[in-house]
mmCIF file of C-alpha atoms in Angstrom:
data_model
loop_
_atom_site.group_PDB
_atom_site.id
_atom_site.type_symbol
_atom_site.label_atom_id
_atom_site.label_comp_id
_atom_site.label_asym_id
_atom_site.label_seq_id
_atom_site.Cartn_x
_atom_site.Cartn_y
_atom_site.Cartn_z
ATOM 1 C CA UNK A 22 250.075 96.328 46.018
ATOM 2 C CA UNK A 23 251.608 96.957 42.429
ATOM 3 C CA UNK A 24 251.755 93.178 41.578
ATOM 4 C CA UNK A 25 248.021 92.848 42.589
ATOM 5 C CA UNK A 26 247.036 95.737 40.280
ATOM 6 C CA UNK A 27 249.276 94.101 37.173
ATOM 7 C CA UNK A 28 247.699 90.549 37.758
ATOM 8 C CA UNK A 29 244.200 92.032 37.851
ATOM 9 C CA UNK A 30 244.917 94.119 34.926
ATOM 10 C CA UNK A 31 246.000 91.688 32.879
ATOM 11 C CA UNK A 32 243.269 89.195 33.924
ATOM 12 C CA UNK A 33 240.954 91.799 32.706
ATOM 13 C CA UNK A 34 242.703 92.711 29.662
ATOM 14 C CA UNK A 35 243.022 88.965 28.452
ATOM 15 C CA UNK A 36 239.201 88.652 29.364
ATOM 16 C CA UNK A 37 238.537 91.454 27.223
ATOM 17 C CA UNK A 38 240.441 89.876 24.317
ATOM 18 C CA UNK A 39 238.955 86.592 24.913
ATOM 19 C CA UNK A 40 235.496 87.918 24.508
ATOM 20 C CA UNK A 41 236.380 90.264 21.679
ATOM 21 C CA UNK A 42 237.414 87.175 19.712
ATOM 22 C CA UNK A 43 234.477 84.984 20.679
ATOM 23 C CA UNK A 44 232.149 87.953 19.463
ATOM 24 C CA UNK A 45 233.791 87.988 16.304
ATOM 25 C CA UNK A 46 233.670 84.234 16.115
ATOM 26 C CA UNK A 47 229.826 84.669 16.458
ATOM 27 C CA UNK A 48 228.966 87.641 14.669
ATOM 28 C CA UNK A 49 231.616 88.374 11.887
ATOM 29 C CA UNK A 50 231.145 86.072 9.013
ATOM 30 C CA UNK A 51 234.861 86.730 7.913
ATOM 31 C CA UNK A 52 236.389 85.814 11.421
ATOM 32 C CA UNK A 53 239.329 83.526 10.735
ATOM 33 C CA UNK A 54 242.075 81.023 12.723
ATOM 34 C CA UNK A 55 243.489 84.140 14.945
ATOM 35 C CA UNK A 56 240.235 84.542 16.604
ATOM 36 C CA UNK A 57 239.466 80.822 16.746
ATOM 37 C CA UNK A 58 242.860 80.177 18.361
ATOM 38 C CA UNK A 59 242.211 83.023 20.803
ATOM 39 C CA UNK A 60 238.728 81.658 21.775
ATOM 40 C CA UNK A 61 240.450 78.112 22.100
ATOM 41 C CA UNK A 62 243.206 79.126 24.214
ATOM 42 C CA UNK A 63 241.459 81.250 26.610
ATOM 43 C CA UNK A 64 239.073 78.095 26.860
ATOM 44 C CA UNK A 65 241.569 75.938 27.551
ATOM 45 C CA UNK A 66 243.289 78.039 30.232
ATOM 46 C CA UNK A 67 239.941 77.990 31.890
ATOM 47 C CA UNK A 68 240.323 74.453 32.788
ATOM 48 C CA UNK A 69 243.845 74.703 34.538
ATOM 49 C CA UNK A 70 243.324 74.315 38.280
ATOM 50 C CA UNK A 71 244.261 77.850 39.689
ATOM 51 C CA UNK A 72 243.175 77.570 43.324
ATOM 52 C CA UNK A 73 245.917 74.997 44.124
ATOM 53 C CA UNK A 74 248.072 74.657 47.131
ATOM 54 C CA UNK A 75 250.973 72.599 48.471
ATOM 55 C CA UNK A 76 249.529 68.953 49.405
ATOM 56 C CA UNK A 77 250.565 69.050 53.063
ATOM 57 C CA UNK A 78 248.471 72.342 53.641
ATOM 58 C CA UNK A 79 245.440 70.781 51.665
ATOM 59 C CA UNK A 80 242.468 69.976 53.866
ATOM 60 C CA UNK A 81 241.787 66.446 54.082
ATOM 61 C CA UNK A 82 244.994 65.485 52.507
ATOM 62 C CA UNK A 83 245.790 61.672 52.477
ATOM 63 C CA UNK A 84 248.922 60.409 53.945
ATOM 64 C CA UNK A 85 251.739 59.549 51.338
ATOM 65 C CA UNK A 86 251.698 55.880 49.831
ATOM 66 C CA UNK A 87 248.118 55.375 50.968
ATOM 67 C CA UNK A 88 247.136 54.685 47.352
ATOM 68 C CA UNK A 89 250.231 52.335 46.997
ATOM 69 C CA UNK A 90 249.397 50.205 49.860
ATOM 70 C CA UNK A 91 245.752 49.973 48.943
ATOM 71 C CA UNK A 92 247.100 48.892 45.729
ATOM 72 C CA UNK A 93 248.969 46.099 47.027
ATOM 73 C CA UNK A 94 246.885 44.890 49.434
ATOM 74 C CA UNK A 95 244.248 44.509 46.670
ATOM 75 C CA UNK A 96 246.623 42.016 44.620
ATOM 76 C CA UNK A 97 247.831 40.286 47.711
ATOM 77 C CA UNK A 98 246.979 36.745 48.452
ATOM 78 C CA UNK A 99 244.077 36.143 50.804
ATOM 79 C CA UNK A 100 246.178 35.500 53.975
ATOM 80 C CA UNK A 101 247.464 38.827 53.611
ATOM 81 C CA UNK A 102 244.428 41.041 52.344
ATOM 82 C CA UNK A 103 243.333 43.735 54.494
ATOM 83 C CA UNK A 104 239.974 42.574 56.404
ATOM 84 C CA UNK A 105 236.654 44.448 55.318
ATOM 85 C CA UNK A 106 234.445 46.080 57.765
ATOM 86 C CA UNK A 107 230.849 45.384 58.626
ATOM 87 C CA UNK A 108 228.513 47.837 57.523
ATOM 88 C CA UNK A 109 227.464 50.306 60.397
ATOM 89 C CA UNK A 110 223.869 50.423 61.290
ATOM 90 C CA UNK A 111 222.091 53.417 60.215
ATOM 91 C CA UNK A 112 220.507 55.917 62.947
ATOM 92 C CA UNK A 113 217.091 54.464 61.830
ATOM 93 C CA UNK A 114 218.237 50.885 62.865
ATOM 94 C CA UNK A 115 218.234 49.398 59.361
ATOM 95 C CA UNK A 116 221.732 47.359 58.189
ATOM 96 C CA UNK A 117 221.885 49.452 54.958
ATOM 97 C CA UNK A 118 221.885 46.207 53.119
ATOM 98 C CA UNK A 119 219.079 45.014 51.195
#
């Protein structure tokens, strides 16, 4: 319980600091490098993926080595290449090709 409260408090505090820096950059003519660094740093942190989970628990995870096998199949000779499936017919009866 205490850990969650500390995390939320830190998030609110850092968010307020970011908004303060952004407001100073936009509204105060003498805003300097400190406000710019805080605003740029906060924006950069917003790009981090924070909703990550281990690959084994992720929904729709691909098998290990799938991309490696696909890459090798693409560079293999035509005798060992993976055959391509024919397109499936659409529900309306058309083939999907034009």
